[in-house]
Amino acid sequence: MKSVTVHDLVQRFSFEVLSGSEYMNAVIPKPRVNRPGLEFVGYFDFFPHAHVQVLGSKEINYLHKLSEAERNLHIGNIAKYHPPCFVVTRNLDGLTYLKKHCETEKIPLLRTSMPTARCVELIDSYLAKALAPEMAVHGVCVNVSGIGILLRGKSGVGKSETAHTLIRRGHRLVADDIVVLKKIGPETILGTHSGKTKEFLALRSIGLVNVSRLYGRSAFQDETRIVLDIELTKWQDNALNNELELEPKFTEYMDIKIPHIEIQLQPGRDVAGLVEAAANNWYLRQQGYSAAEDFMKRLQSDD
């Protein structure tokens, strides 16, 4: 798991640093922000002190209405837990008392012009991805008609060439060679690139190509939710199944099961087309449609 500091947060969102610039290396260990409310009235039993503390109009207006002694008490009770930082939204001012406590407890105080709800949403999303458990797998990640697919297989089997064909058909590359998988929820795996390989696709006999420069910006996207794991394998006679509906298989990544499909390769076989079919068929299943069930109903209606 990567670490995120207050400095990373400031760089990401261009926050104004009101105080504590010398404490920018403070680590943010938890992915969700907290808006202190109950804490201002003295309830600290479940105070998430390791989270970024966001103060919006409600919190600041409440503090402004208190006496100096009450403000010092309420803010001091929170500051003594040493949260990573405070973020004040909507460019709210009159924060002298807040600066004093932050300076005393060595806590960075940040400010932004963003509305509170938007600020919370963006920080939560950023921290959820940055602090998510992750692993790297060898393969190619593509987005086919809005559906994230991980293409795997032995070196030289044709993963990158298949991705190239998909890109030429209007789909998008996410990562080639090394795919970084991030667990951002109990059932959600996000696929992205390592940074260094961003936009690059390695094609045998051709070399590296930059898909954005070759085919336009729409040929690449930074990340996608992985919903299909497709393994490309060499052709084996009599090894293909011809059942109306195959038994579902899964590949597990960080305790999350992803539907798994094997596609065998053979000269002249439209592998990219089969990947498109697999993606579209997965989408139809999510809508509650099964081609096999539909076909069987038709047979039974003839009887």
PDB file of C-alpha atoms in Angstrom:
ATOM      1  CA  MET A   1       0.000   0.000   0.000  1.00  0.00           C
ATOM      2  CA  LYS A   2       1.353   3.424  -0.964  1.00  0.00           C
ATOM      3  CA  SER A   3       1.535   6.256   1.528  1.00  0.00           C
ATOM      4  CA  VAL A   4      -0.059   9.645   0.916  1.00  0.00           C
ATOM      5  CA  THR A   5       1.129  12.832   2.588  1.00  0.00           C
ATOM      6  CA  VAL A   6      -0.520  16.200   3.123  1.00  0.00           C
ATOM      7  CA  HIS A   7       1.910  17.558   0.506  1.00  0.00           C
ATOM      8  CA  ASP A   8       0.467  15.087  -2.039  1.00  0.00           C
ATOM      9  CA  LEU A   9      -3.020  16.358  -1.215  1.00  0.00           C
ATOM     10  CA  VAL A  10      -1.968  19.987  -1.643  1.00  0.00           C
ATOM     11  CA  GLN A  11      -0.290  19.230  -4.973  1.00  0.00           C
ATOM     12  CA  ARG A  12      -3.272  17.266  -6.235  1.00  0.00           C
ATOM     13  CA  PHE A  13      -5.917  19.904  -5.492  1.00  0.00           C
ATOM     14  CA  SER A  14      -3.875  23.129  -5.332  1.00  0.00           C
ATOM     15  CA  PHE A  15      -4.982  23.804  -1.775  1.00  0.00           C
ATOM     16  CA  GLU A  16      -3.893  27.046  -0.126  1.00  0.00           C
ATOM     17  CA  VAL A  17      -1.651  26.437   2.884  1.00  0.00           C
ATOM     18  CA  LEU A  18      -2.720  28.774   5.710  1.00  0.00           C
ATOM     19  CA  SER A  19      -0.341  27.339   8.293  1.00  0.00           C
ATOM     20  CA  GLY A  20       1.866  24.339   8.950  1.00  0.00           C
ATOM     21  CA  SER A  21       3.842  24.393   5.695  1.00  0.00           C
ATOM     22  CA  GLU A  22       6.722  22.762   7.565  1.00  0.00           C
ATOM     23  CA  TYR A  23       4.528  19.758   8.389  1.00  0.00           C
ATOM     24  CA  MET A  24       3.568  18.793   4.840  1.00  0.00           C
ATOM     25  CA  ASN A  25       5.159  15.362   5.250  1.00  0.00           C
ATOM     26  CA  ALA A  26       2.432  14.293   7.659  1.00  0.00           C
ATOM     27  CA  VAL A  27       1.049  10.944   6.480  1.00  0.00           C
ATOM     28  CA  ILE A  28      -2.655  10.452   5.718  1.00  0.00           C
ATOM     29  CA  PRO A  29      -3.316   6.793   6.683  1.00  0.00           C
ATOM     30  CA  LYS A  30      -7.079   6.568   6.101  1.00  0.00           C
ATOM     31  CA  PRO A  31      -9.020   6.983   2.840  1.00  0.00           C
ATOM     32  CA  ARG A  32     -12.180   8.810   3.927  1.00  0.00           C
ATOM     33  CA  VAL A  33     -12.519  12.368   5.226  1.00  0.00           C
ATOM     34  CA  ASN A  34     -14.397  13.382   8.356  1.00  0.00           C
ATOM     35  CA  ARG A  35     -16.548  16.432   9.024  1.00  0.00           C
ATOM     36  CA  PRO A  36     -16.392  16.979  12.795  1.00  0.00           C
ATOM     37  CA  GLY A  37     -19.850  17.557  14.191  1.00  0.00           C
ATOM     38  CA  LEU A  38     -20.427  15.437  17.268  1.00  0.00           C
ATOM     39  CA  GLU A  39     -16.840  16.170  18.270  1.00  0.00           C
ATOM     40  CA  PHE A  40     -17.682  19.869  18.610  1.00  0.00           C
ATOM     41  CA  VAL A  41     -20.193  18.986  21.332  1.00  0.00           C
ATOM     42  CA  GLY A  42     -17.757  16.739  23.151  1.00  0.00           C
ATOM     43  CA  TYR A  43     -18.561  13.240  21.818  1.00  0.00           C
ATOM     44  CA  PHE A  44     -15.301  11.478  20.901  1.00  0.00           C
ATOM     45  CA  ASP A  45     -16.089   7.769  21.319  1.00  0.00           C
ATOM     46  CA  PHE A  46     -15.777   7.059  17.590  1.00  0.00           C
ATOM     47  CA  PHE A  47     -13.750  10.056  16.430  1.00  0.00           C
ATOM     48  CA  PRO A  48     -11.853   9.106  13.215  1.00  0.00           C
ATOM     49  CA  HIS A  49      -8.830  11.200  14.126  1.00  0.00           C
ATOM     50  CA  ALA A  50      -6.574   9.618  11.486  1.00  0.00           C
ATOM     51  CA  HIS A  51      -8.749  11.039   8.689  1.00  0.00           C
ATOM     52  CA  VAL A  52      -8.534  14.402   6.929  1.00  0.00           C
ATOM     53  CA  GLN A  53     -10.854  16.812   8.760  1.00  0.00           C
ATOM     54  CA  VAL A  54     -13.007  18.983   6.451  1.00  0.00           C
ATOM     55  CA  LEU A  55     -14.675  22.130   7.774  1.00  0.00           C
ATOM     56  CA  GLY A  56     -17.441  23.675   5.682  1.00  0.00           C
ATOM     57  CA  SER A  57     -19.898  26.524   6.189  1.00  0.00           C
ATOM     58  CA  LYS A  58     -21.877  24.657   8.874  1.00  0.00           C
ATOM     59  CA  GLU A  59     -18.835  23.927  10.997  1.00  0.00           C
ATOM     60  CA  ILE A  60     -17.167  27.327  10.603  1.00  0.00           C
ATOM     61  CA  ASN A  61     -20.404  29.303  11.178  1.00  0.00           C
ATOM     62  CA  TYR A  62     -21.032  27.257  14.312  1.00  0.00           C
ATOM     63  CA  LEU A  63     -17.531  28.034  15.597  1.00  0.00           C
ATOM     64  CA  HIS A  64     -17.937  31.745  14.809  1.00  0.00           C
ATOM     65  CA  LYS A  65     -21.034  31.906  17.032  1.00  0.00           C
ATOM     66  CA  LEU A  66     -19.255  30.488  20.066  1.00  0.00           C
ATOM     67  CA  SER A  67     -17.451  32.475  22.680  1.00  0.00           C
ATOM     68  CA  GLU A  68     -13.683  32.538  22.570  1.00  0.00           C
ATOM     69  CA  ALA A  69     -13.468  30.151  25.512  1.00  0.00           C
ATOM     70  CA  GLU A  70     -15.934  27.702  23.904  1.00  0.00           C
ATOM     71  CA  ARG A  71     -14.078  27.801  20.570  1.00  0.00           C
ATOM     72  CA  ASN A  72     -10.767  27.120  22.258  1.00  0.00           C
ATOM     73  CA  LEU A  73     -12.276  24.197  24.131  1.00  0.00           C
ATOM     74  CA  HIS A  74     -13.954  22.559  21.108  1.00  0.00           C
ATOM     75  CA  ILE A  75     -11.098  23.062  18.654  1.00  0.00           C
ATOM     76  CA  GLY A  76      -8.495  22.166  21.242  1.00  0.00           C
ATOM     77  CA  ASN A  77     -10.260  18.878  21.988  1.00  0.00           C
ATOM     78  CA  ILE A  78     -10.055  17.918  18.303  1.00  0.00           C
ATOM     79  CA  ALA A  79      -6.547  19.251  17.645  1.00  0.00           C
ATOM     80  CA  LYS A  80      -5.038  17.289  20.524  1.00  0.00           C
ATOM     81  CA  TYR A  81      -5.774  14.075  18.582  1.00  0.00           C
ATOM     82  CA  HIS A  82      -3.409  15.355  15.846  1.00  0.00           C
ATOM     83  CA  PRO A  83      -5.391  14.626  12.652  1.00  0.00           C
ATOM     84  CA  PRO A  84      -3.276  14.765   9.457  1.00  0.00           C
ATOM     85  CA  CYS A  85      -4.707  18.157   8.459  1.00  0.00           C
ATOM     86  CA  PHE A  86      -7.729  20.453   8.408  1.00  0.00           C
ATOM     87  CA  VAL A  87      -9.270  21.584   5.096  1.00  0.00           C
ATOM     88  CA  VAL A  88     -11.553  24.635   5.113  1.00  0.00           C
ATOM     89  CA  THR A  89     -13.852  24.955   2.085  1.00  0.00           C
ATOM     90  CA  ARG A  90     -15.471  27.886   0.206  1.00  0.00           C
ATOM     91  CA  ASN A  91     -12.513  30.179   1.011  1.00  0.00           C
ATOM     92  CA  LEU A  92     -14.067  30.845   4.413  1.00  0.00           C
ATOM     93  CA  ASP A  93     -12.132  33.323   6.548  1.00  0.00           C
ATOM     94  CA  GLY A  94     -11.948  34.518  10.140  1.00  0.00           C
ATOM     95  CA  LEU A  95      -9.803  31.512  11.021  1.00  0.00           C
ATOM     96  CA  THR A  96      -7.274  33.119  13.359  1.00  0.00           C
ATOM     97  CA  TYR A  97      -8.351  30.929  16.283  1.00  0.00           C
ATOM     98  CA  LEU A  98      -8.093  27.801  14.134  1.00  0.00           C
ATOM     99  CA  LYS A  99      -4.595  28.761  12.948  1.00  0.00           C
ATOM    100  CA  LYS A 100      -3.487  29.184  16.555  1.00  0.00           C
ATOM    101  CA  HIS A 101      -4.459  25.634  17.504  1.00  0.00           C
ATOM    102  CA  CYS A 102      -3.014  24.151  14.307  1.00  0.00           C
ATOM    103  CA  GLU A 103       0.306  25.911  14.889  1.00  0.00           C
ATOM    104  CA  THR A 104       0.405  24.759  18.501  1.00  0.00           C
ATOM    105  CA  GLU A 105      -0.320  21.115  17.598  1.00  0.00           C
ATOM    106  CA  LYS A 106       1.756  21.195  14.370  1.00  0.00           C
ATOM    107  CA  ILE A 107      -1.207  20.409  12.113  1.00  0.00           C
ATOM    108  CA  PRO A 108      -1.359  21.758   8.508  1.00  0.00           C
ATOM    109  CA  LEU A 109      -4.328  24.053   7.873  1.00  0.00           C
ATOM    110  CA  LEU A 110      -5.470  24.140   4.239  1.00  0.00           C
ATOM    111  CA  ARG A 111      -8.138  26.087   2.366  1.00  0.00           C
ATOM    112  CA  THR A 112      -9.961  25.718  -0.950  1.00  0.00           C
ATOM    113  CA  SER A 113     -12.629  27.581  -2.895  1.00  0.00           C
ATOM    114  CA  MET A 114     -14.495  24.332  -3.621  1.00  0.00           C
ATOM    115  CA  PRO A 115     -17.959  23.696  -2.174  1.00  0.00           C
ATOM    116  CA  THR A 116     -17.825  21.319   0.776  1.00  0.00           C
ATOM    117  CA  ALA A 117     -19.658  18.396  -0.839  1.00  0.00           C
ATOM    118  CA  ARG A 118     -17.455  18.560  -3.933  1.00  0.00           C
ATOM    119  CA  CYS A 119     -14.306  18.777  -1.827  1.00  0.00           C
ATOM    120  CA  VAL A 120     -15.304  15.733   0.224  1.00  0.00           C
ATOM    121  CA  GLU A 121     -16.156  13.776  -2.935  1.00  0.00           C
ATOM    122  CA  LEU A 122     -12.832  14.531  -4.632  1.00  0.00           C
ATOM    123  CA  ILE A 123     -10.650  13.845  -1.598  1.00  0.00           C
ATOM    124  CA  ASP A 124     -12.504  10.598  -0.853  1.00  0.00           C
ATOM    125  CA  SER A 125     -12.100   9.405  -4.440  1.00  0.00           C
ATOM    126  CA  TYR A 126      -8.425  10.344  -4.575  1.00  0.00           C
ATOM    127  CA  LEU A 127      -7.527   8.732  -1.254  1.00  0.00           C
ATOM    128  CA  ALA A 128      -9.567   5.588  -1.964  1.00  0.00           C
ATOM    129  CA  LYS A 129      -7.480   4.944  -5.082  1.00  0.00           C
ATOM    130  CA  ALA A 130      -4.153   6.127  -3.693  1.00  0.00           C
ATOM    131  CA  LEU A 131      -4.428   4.039  -0.512  1.00  0.00           C
ATOM    132  CA  ALA A 132      -6.097   0.992  -2.059  1.00  0.00           C
ATOM    133  CA  PRO A 133      -4.423  -2.434  -1.772  1.00  0.00           C
ATOM    134  CA  GLU A 134      -2.824  -3.169  -5.118  1.00  0.00           C
ATOM    135  CA  MET A 135      -0.983  -5.808  -7.104  1.00  0.00           C
ATOM    136  CA  ALA A 136       0.688  -5.954 -10.508  1.00  0.00           C
ATOM    137  CA  VAL A 137      -0.071  -8.616 -13.126  1.00  0.00           C
ATOM    138  CA  HIS A 138       1.449  -9.338 -16.517  1.00  0.00           C
ATOM    139  CA  GLY A 139      -1.075  -8.626 -19.231  1.00  0.00           C
ATOM    140  CA  VAL A 140      -2.956  -5.939 -21.112  1.00  0.00           C
ATOM    141  CA  CYS A 141      -5.901  -3.894 -19.865  1.00  0.00           C
ATOM    142  CA  VAL A 142      -8.434  -2.501 -22.332  1.00  0.00           C
ATOM    143  CA  ASN A 143     -11.801  -0.800 -22.177  1.00  0.00           C
ATOM    144  CA  VAL A 144     -14.194  -2.295 -24.719  1.00  0.00           C
ATOM    145  CA  SER A 145     -17.400  -0.293 -25.147  1.00  0.00           C
ATOM    146  CA  GLY A 146     -17.157   0.887 -21.547  1.00  0.00           C
ATOM    147  CA  ILE A 147     -16.328  -2.571 -20.173  1.00  0.00           C
ATOM    148  CA  GLY A 148     -12.960  -3.122 -18.487  1.00  0.00           C
ATOM    149  CA  ILE A 149     -11.142  -6.281 -19.578  1.00  0.00           C
ATOM    150  CA  LEU A 150      -7.870  -7.836 -18.425  1.00  0.00           C
ATOM    151  CA  LEU A 151      -6.180  -9.800 -21.222  1.00  0.00           C
ATOM    152  CA  ARG A 152      -3.724 -12.408 -19.971  1.00  0.00           C
ATOM    153  CA  GLY A 153      -1.632 -15.144 -21.529  1.00  0.00           C
ATOM    154  CA  LYS A 154       1.928 -16.332 -22.010  1.00  0.00           C
ATOM    155  CA  SER A 155       4.496 -13.970 -23.495  1.00  0.00           C
ATOM    156  CA  GLY A 156       4.158 -13.753 -27.269  1.00  0.00           C
ATOM    157  CA  VAL A 157       0.653 -15.224 -27.417  1.00  0.00           C
ATOM    158  CA  GLY A 158      -0.784 -12.053 -28.967  1.00  0.00           C
ATOM    159  CA  LYS A 159      -2.197  -9.919 -26.149  1.00  0.00           C
ATOM    160  CA  SER A 160      -0.787  -6.603 -27.398  1.00  0.00           C
ATOM    161  CA  GLU A 161      -1.701  -7.378 -31.020  1.00  0.00           C
ATOM    162  CA  THR A 162      -5.281  -8.117 -29.937  1.00  0.00           C
ATOM    163  CA  ALA A 163      -5.353  -4.847 -27.992  1.00  0.00           C
ATOM    164  CA  HIS A 164      -4.073  -3.009 -31.091  1.00  0.00           C
ATOM    165  CA  THR A 165      -6.897  -4.417 -33.202  1.00  0.00           C
ATOM    166  CA  LEU A 166      -9.414  -3.382 -30.541  1.00  0.00           C
ATOM    167  CA  ILE A 167      -7.980   0.153 -30.479  1.00  0.00           C
ATOM    168  CA  ARG A 168      -8.336   0.408 -34.253  1.00  0.00           C
ATOM    169  CA  ARG A 169     -11.995  -0.559 -33.815  1.00  0.00           C
ATOM    170  CA  GLY A 170     -12.558   2.378 -31.506  1.00  0.00           C
ATOM    171  CA  HIS A 171     -11.865   0.855 -28.076  1.00  0.00           C
ATOM    172  CA  ARG A 172      -9.297   2.083 -25.558  1.00  0.00           C
ATOM    173  CA  LEU A 173      -5.976   0.975 -24.108  1.00  0.00           C
ATOM    174  CA  VAL A 174      -5.487   1.291 -20.356  1.00  0.00           C
ATOM    175  CA  ALA A 175      -2.211  -0.556 -19.755  1.00  0.00           C
ATOM    176  CA  ASP A 176       0.209  -2.821 -21.578  1.00  0.00           C
ATOM    177  CA  ASP A 177       2.675  -5.359 -20.158  1.00  0.00           C
ATOM    178  CA  ILE A 178       2.239  -4.421 -16.472  1.00  0.00           C
ATOM    179  CA  VAL A 179      -1.318  -3.857 -15.264  1.00  0.00           C
ATOM    180  CA  VAL A 180      -1.761  -2.398 -11.787  1.00  0.00           C
ATOM    181  CA  LEU A 181      -4.882  -3.708 -10.059  1.00  0.00           C
ATOM    182  CA  LYS A 182      -6.342  -1.683  -7.171  1.00  0.00           C
ATOM    183  CA  LYS A 183      -8.983  -2.961  -4.768  1.00  0.00           C
ATOM    184  CA  ILE A 184     -11.141   0.106  -4.145  1.00  0.00           C
ATOM    185  CA  GLY A 185     -14.144  -1.692  -2.681  1.00  0.00           C
ATOM    186  CA  PRO A 186     -15.304  -5.110  -1.474  1.00  0.00           C
ATOM    187  CA  GLU A 187     -16.337  -6.042  -5.031  1.00  0.00           C
ATOM    188  CA  THR A 188     -14.443  -3.555  -7.199  1.00  0.00           C
ATOM    189  CA  ILE A 189     -11.078  -3.957  -8.909  1.00  0.00           C
ATOM    190  CA  LEU A 190      -9.665  -0.996 -10.815  1.00  0.00           C
ATOM    191  CA  GLY A 191      -7.123  -1.552 -13.581  1.00  0.00           C
ATOM    192  CA  THR A 192      -4.566   1.109 -14.430  1.00  0.00           C
ATOM    193  CA  HIS A 193      -1.012   1.570 -15.742  1.00  0.00           C
ATOM    194  CA  SER A 194       2.249   1.886 -13.816  1.00  0.00           C
ATOM    195  CA  GLY A 195       2.804   5.468 -14.962  1.00  0.00           C
ATOM    196  CA  LYS A 196       5.943   4.782 -16.963  1.00  0.00           C
ATOM    197  CA  THR A 197       4.039   2.719 -19.542  1.00  0.00           C
ATOM    198  CA  LYS A 198       1.171   5.193 -19.902  1.00  0.00           C
ATOM    199  CA  GLU A 199      -0.151   5.283 -23.519  1.00  0.00           C
ATOM    200  CA  PHE A 200       2.543   2.861 -24.770  1.00  0.00           C
ATOM    201  CA  LEU A 201       1.799  -0.417 -26.522  1.00  0.00           C
ATOM    202  CA  ALA A 202       4.599  -2.867 -27.400  1.00  0.00           C
ATOM    203  CA  LEU A 203       4.043  -4.650 -30.731  1.00  0.00           C
ATOM    204  CA  ARG A 204       6.343  -7.432 -31.850  1.00  0.00           C
ATOM    205  CA  SER A 205       8.187  -6.632 -35.097  1.00  0.00           C
ATOM    206  CA  ILE A 206       7.103  -2.980 -34.776  1.00  0.00           C
ATOM    207  CA  GLY A 207       8.297  -1.868 -31.355  1.00  0.00           C
ATOM    208  CA  LEU A 208       6.761   0.686 -29.009  1.00  0.00           C
ATOM    209  CA  VAL A 209       3.896   2.841 -30.238  1.00  0.00           C
ATOM    210  CA  ASN A 210       2.145   5.694 -28.456  1.00  0.00           C
ATOM    211  CA  VAL A 211      -1.532   4.984 -29.060  1.00  0.00           C
ATOM    212  CA  SER A 212      -2.667   8.526 -28.227  1.00  0.00           C
ATOM    213  CA  ARG A 213      -0.340  10.027 -30.831  1.00  0.00           C
ATOM    214  CA  LEU A 214      -1.016   7.294 -33.344  1.00  0.00           C
ATOM    215  CA  TYR A 215      -4.808   7.105 -33.052  1.00  0.00           C
ATOM    216  CA  GLY A 216      -5.835  10.163 -31.048  1.00  0.00           C
ATOM    217  CA  ARG A 217      -6.577  10.872 -27.409  1.00  0.00           C
ATOM    218  CA  SER A 218      -9.698   8.701 -27.452  1.00  0.00           C
ATOM    219  CA  ALA A 219      -7.497   5.614 -27.889  1.00  0.00           C
ATOM    220  CA  PHE A 220      -6.361   5.723 -24.246  1.00  0.00           C
ATOM    221  CA  GLN A 221      -7.852   6.089 -20.781  1.00  0.00           C
ATOM    222  CA  ASP A 222      -6.172   6.127 -17.383  1.00  0.00           C
ATOM    223  CA  GLU A 223      -8.188   3.475 -15.575  1.00  0.00           C
ATOM    224  CA  THR A 224     -11.179   1.176 -15.821  1.00  0.00           C
ATOM    225  CA  ARG A 225     -13.136  -1.151 -13.587  1.00  0.00           C
ATOM    226  CA  ILE A 226     -12.142  -4.764 -14.374  1.00  0.00           C
ATOM    227  CA  VAL A 227     -15.191  -6.972 -14.937  1.00  0.00           C
ATOM    228  CA  LEU A 228     -13.778  -9.674 -17.233  1.00  0.00           C
ATOM    229  CA  ASP A 229     -10.594 -11.726 -17.094  1.00  0.00           C
ATOM    230  CA  ILE A 230      -9.816 -13.167 -20.539  1.00  0.00           C
ATOM    231  CA  GLU A 231      -6.940 -15.597 -21.009  1.00  0.00           C
ATOM    232  CA  LEU A 232      -5.526 -16.054 -24.516  1.00  0.00           C
ATOM    233  CA  THR A 233      -4.141 -19.550 -25.059  1.00  0.00           C
ATOM    234  CA  LYS A 234      -2.723 -21.546 -27.957  1.00  0.00           C
ATOM    235  CA  TRP A 235      -5.124 -23.622 -30.007  1.00  0.00           C
ATOM    236  CA  GLN A 236      -5.705 -27.201 -28.888  1.00  0.00           C
ATOM    237  CA  ASP A 237      -7.727 -29.548 -31.064  1.00  0.00           C
ATOM    238  CA  ASN A 238     -10.867 -30.938 -29.420  1.00  0.00           C
ATOM    239  CA  ALA A 239     -10.355 -28.674 -26.412  1.00  0.00           C
ATOM    240  CA  LEU A 240     -13.104 -26.146 -27.145  1.00  0.00           C
ATOM    241  CA  ASN A 241     -16.486 -26.434 -25.472  1.00  0.00           C
ATOM    242  CA  ASN A 242     -19.586 -26.253 -27.642  1.00  0.00           C
ATOM    243  CA  GLU A 243     -22.249 -26.193 -24.940  1.00  0.00           C
ATOM    244  CA  LEU A 244     -25.052 -23.663 -25.247  1.00  0.00           C
ATOM    245  CA  GLU A 245     -23.920 -22.018 -22.018  1.00  0.00           C
ATOM    246  CA  LEU A 246     -20.548 -22.663 -20.388  1.00  0.00           C
ATOM    247  CA  GLU A 247     -20.140 -23.227 -16.668  1.00  0.00           C
ATOM    248  CA  PRO A 248     -19.030 -19.894 -15.166  1.00  0.00           C
ATOM    249  CA  LYS A 249     -15.386 -19.678 -14.116  1.00  0.00           C
ATOM    250  CA  PHE A 250     -13.643 -17.024 -12.070  1.00  0.00           C
ATOM    251  CA  THR A 251     -10.199 -15.651 -11.373  1.00  0.00           C
ATOM    252  CA  GLU A 252      -9.595 -14.231  -7.914  1.00  0.00           C
ATOM    253  CA  TYR A 253      -7.662 -11.022  -7.344  1.00  0.00           C
ATOM    254  CA  MET A 254      -7.271  -9.766  -3.767  1.00  0.00           C
ATOM    255  CA  ASP A 255     -10.295 -11.853  -2.679  1.00  0.00           C
ATOM    256  CA  ILE A 256     -12.515 -10.508  -5.470  1.00  0.00           C
ATOM    257  CA  LYS A 257     -13.800 -12.965  -8.062  1.00  0.00           C
ATOM    258  CA  ILE A 258     -13.731 -11.791 -11.690  1.00  0.00           C
ATOM    259  CA  PRO A 259     -15.523 -13.798 -14.419  1.00  0.00           C
ATOM    260  CA  HIS A 260     -12.935 -15.738 -16.438  1.00  0.00           C
ATOM    261  CA  ILE A 261     -13.037 -16.723 -20.125  1.00  0.00           C
ATOM    262  CA  GLU A 262     -10.472 -18.634 -22.165  1.00  0.00           C
ATOM    263  CA  ILE A 263     -10.085 -17.806 -25.855  1.00  0.00           C
ATOM    264  CA  GLN A 264      -7.933 -20.111 -27.973  1.00  0.00           C
ATOM    265  CA  LEU A 265      -5.882 -18.612 -30.771  1.00  0.00           C
ATOM    266  CA  GLN A 266      -5.600 -19.898 -34.306  1.00  0.00           C
ATOM    267  CA  PRO A 267      -4.473 -18.196 -37.540  1.00  0.00           C
ATOM    268  CA  GLY A 268      -7.433 -16.430 -39.127  1.00  0.00           C
ATOM    269  CA  ARG A 269      -9.520 -16.418 -35.962  1.00  0.00           C
ATOM    270  CA  ASP A 270     -10.985 -13.002 -35.133  1.00  0.00           C
ATOM    271  CA  VAL A 271      -9.787 -12.831 -31.538  1.00  0.00           C
ATOM    272  CA  ALA A 272     -10.576  -9.125 -31.154  1.00  0.00           C
ATOM    273  CA  GLY A 273     -14.103  -9.819 -32.368  1.00  0.00           C
ATOM    274  CA  LEU A 274     -14.488 -12.581 -29.783  1.00  0.00           C
ATOM    275  CA  VAL A 275     -13.309 -10.204 -27.052  1.00  0.00           C
ATOM    276  CA  GLU A 276     -15.958  -7.710 -28.208  1.00  0.00           C
ATOM    277  CA  ALA A 277     -18.581 -10.470 -28.150  1.00  0.00           C
ATOM    278  CA  ALA A 278     -17.532 -11.500 -24.632  1.00  0.00           C
ATOM    279  CA  ALA A 279     -17.800  -7.891 -23.427  1.00  0.00           C
ATOM    280  CA  ASN A 280     -21.222  -7.335 -24.968  1.00  0.00           C
ATOM    281  CA  ASN A 281     -22.473 -10.713 -23.717  1.00  0.00           C
ATOM    282  CA  TRP A 282     -21.335  -9.824 -20.174  1.00  0.00           C
ATOM    283  CA  TYR A 283     -23.255  -6.553 -20.425  1.00  0.00           C
ATOM    284  CA  LEU A 284     -26.434  -8.349 -21.528  1.00  0.00           C
ATOM    285  CA  ARG A 285     -26.101 -10.747 -18.595  1.00  0.00           C
ATOM    286  CA  GLN A 286     -25.975  -7.770 -16.227  1.00  0.00           C
ATOM    287  CA  GLN A 287     -29.273  -6.656 -17.769  1.00  0.00           C
ATOM    288  CA  GLY A 288     -30.768 -10.080 -16.991  1.00  0.00           C
ATOM    289  CA  TYR A 289     -30.608 -11.544 -20.516  1.00  0.00           C
ATOM    290  CA  SER A 290     -29.212 -15.012 -21.325  1.00  0.00           C
ATOM    291  CA  ALA A 291     -29.012 -16.093 -24.959  1.00  0.00           C
ATOM    292  CA  ALA A 292     -29.060 -19.763 -23.914  1.00  0.00           C
ATOM    293  CA  GLU A 293     -32.227 -19.310 -21.842  1.00  0.00           C
ATOM    294  CA  ASP A 294     -33.848 -17.374 -24.671  1.00  0.00           C
ATOM    295  CA  PHE A 295     -32.959 -20.131 -27.144  1.00  0.00           C
ATOM    296  CA  MET A 296     -34.331 -22.879 -24.871  1.00  0.00           C
ATOM    297  CA  LYS A 297     -37.609 -20.978 -24.444  1.00  0.00           C
ATOM    298  CA  ARG A 298     -37.963 -20.837 -28.208  1.00  0.00           C
ATOM    299  CA  LEU A 299     -37.401 -24.593 -28.477  1.00  0.00           C
ATOM    300  CA  GLN A 300     -39.945 -25.286 -25.760  1.00  0.00           C
ATOM    301  CA  SER A 301     -42.507 -22.989 -27.371  1.00  0.00           C
ATOM    302  CA  ASP A 302     -42.315 -25.115 -30.552  1.00  0.00           C
ATOM    303  CA  ASP A 303     -43.164 -28.277 -28.601  1.00  0.00           C
TER     304      ASP A 303
END
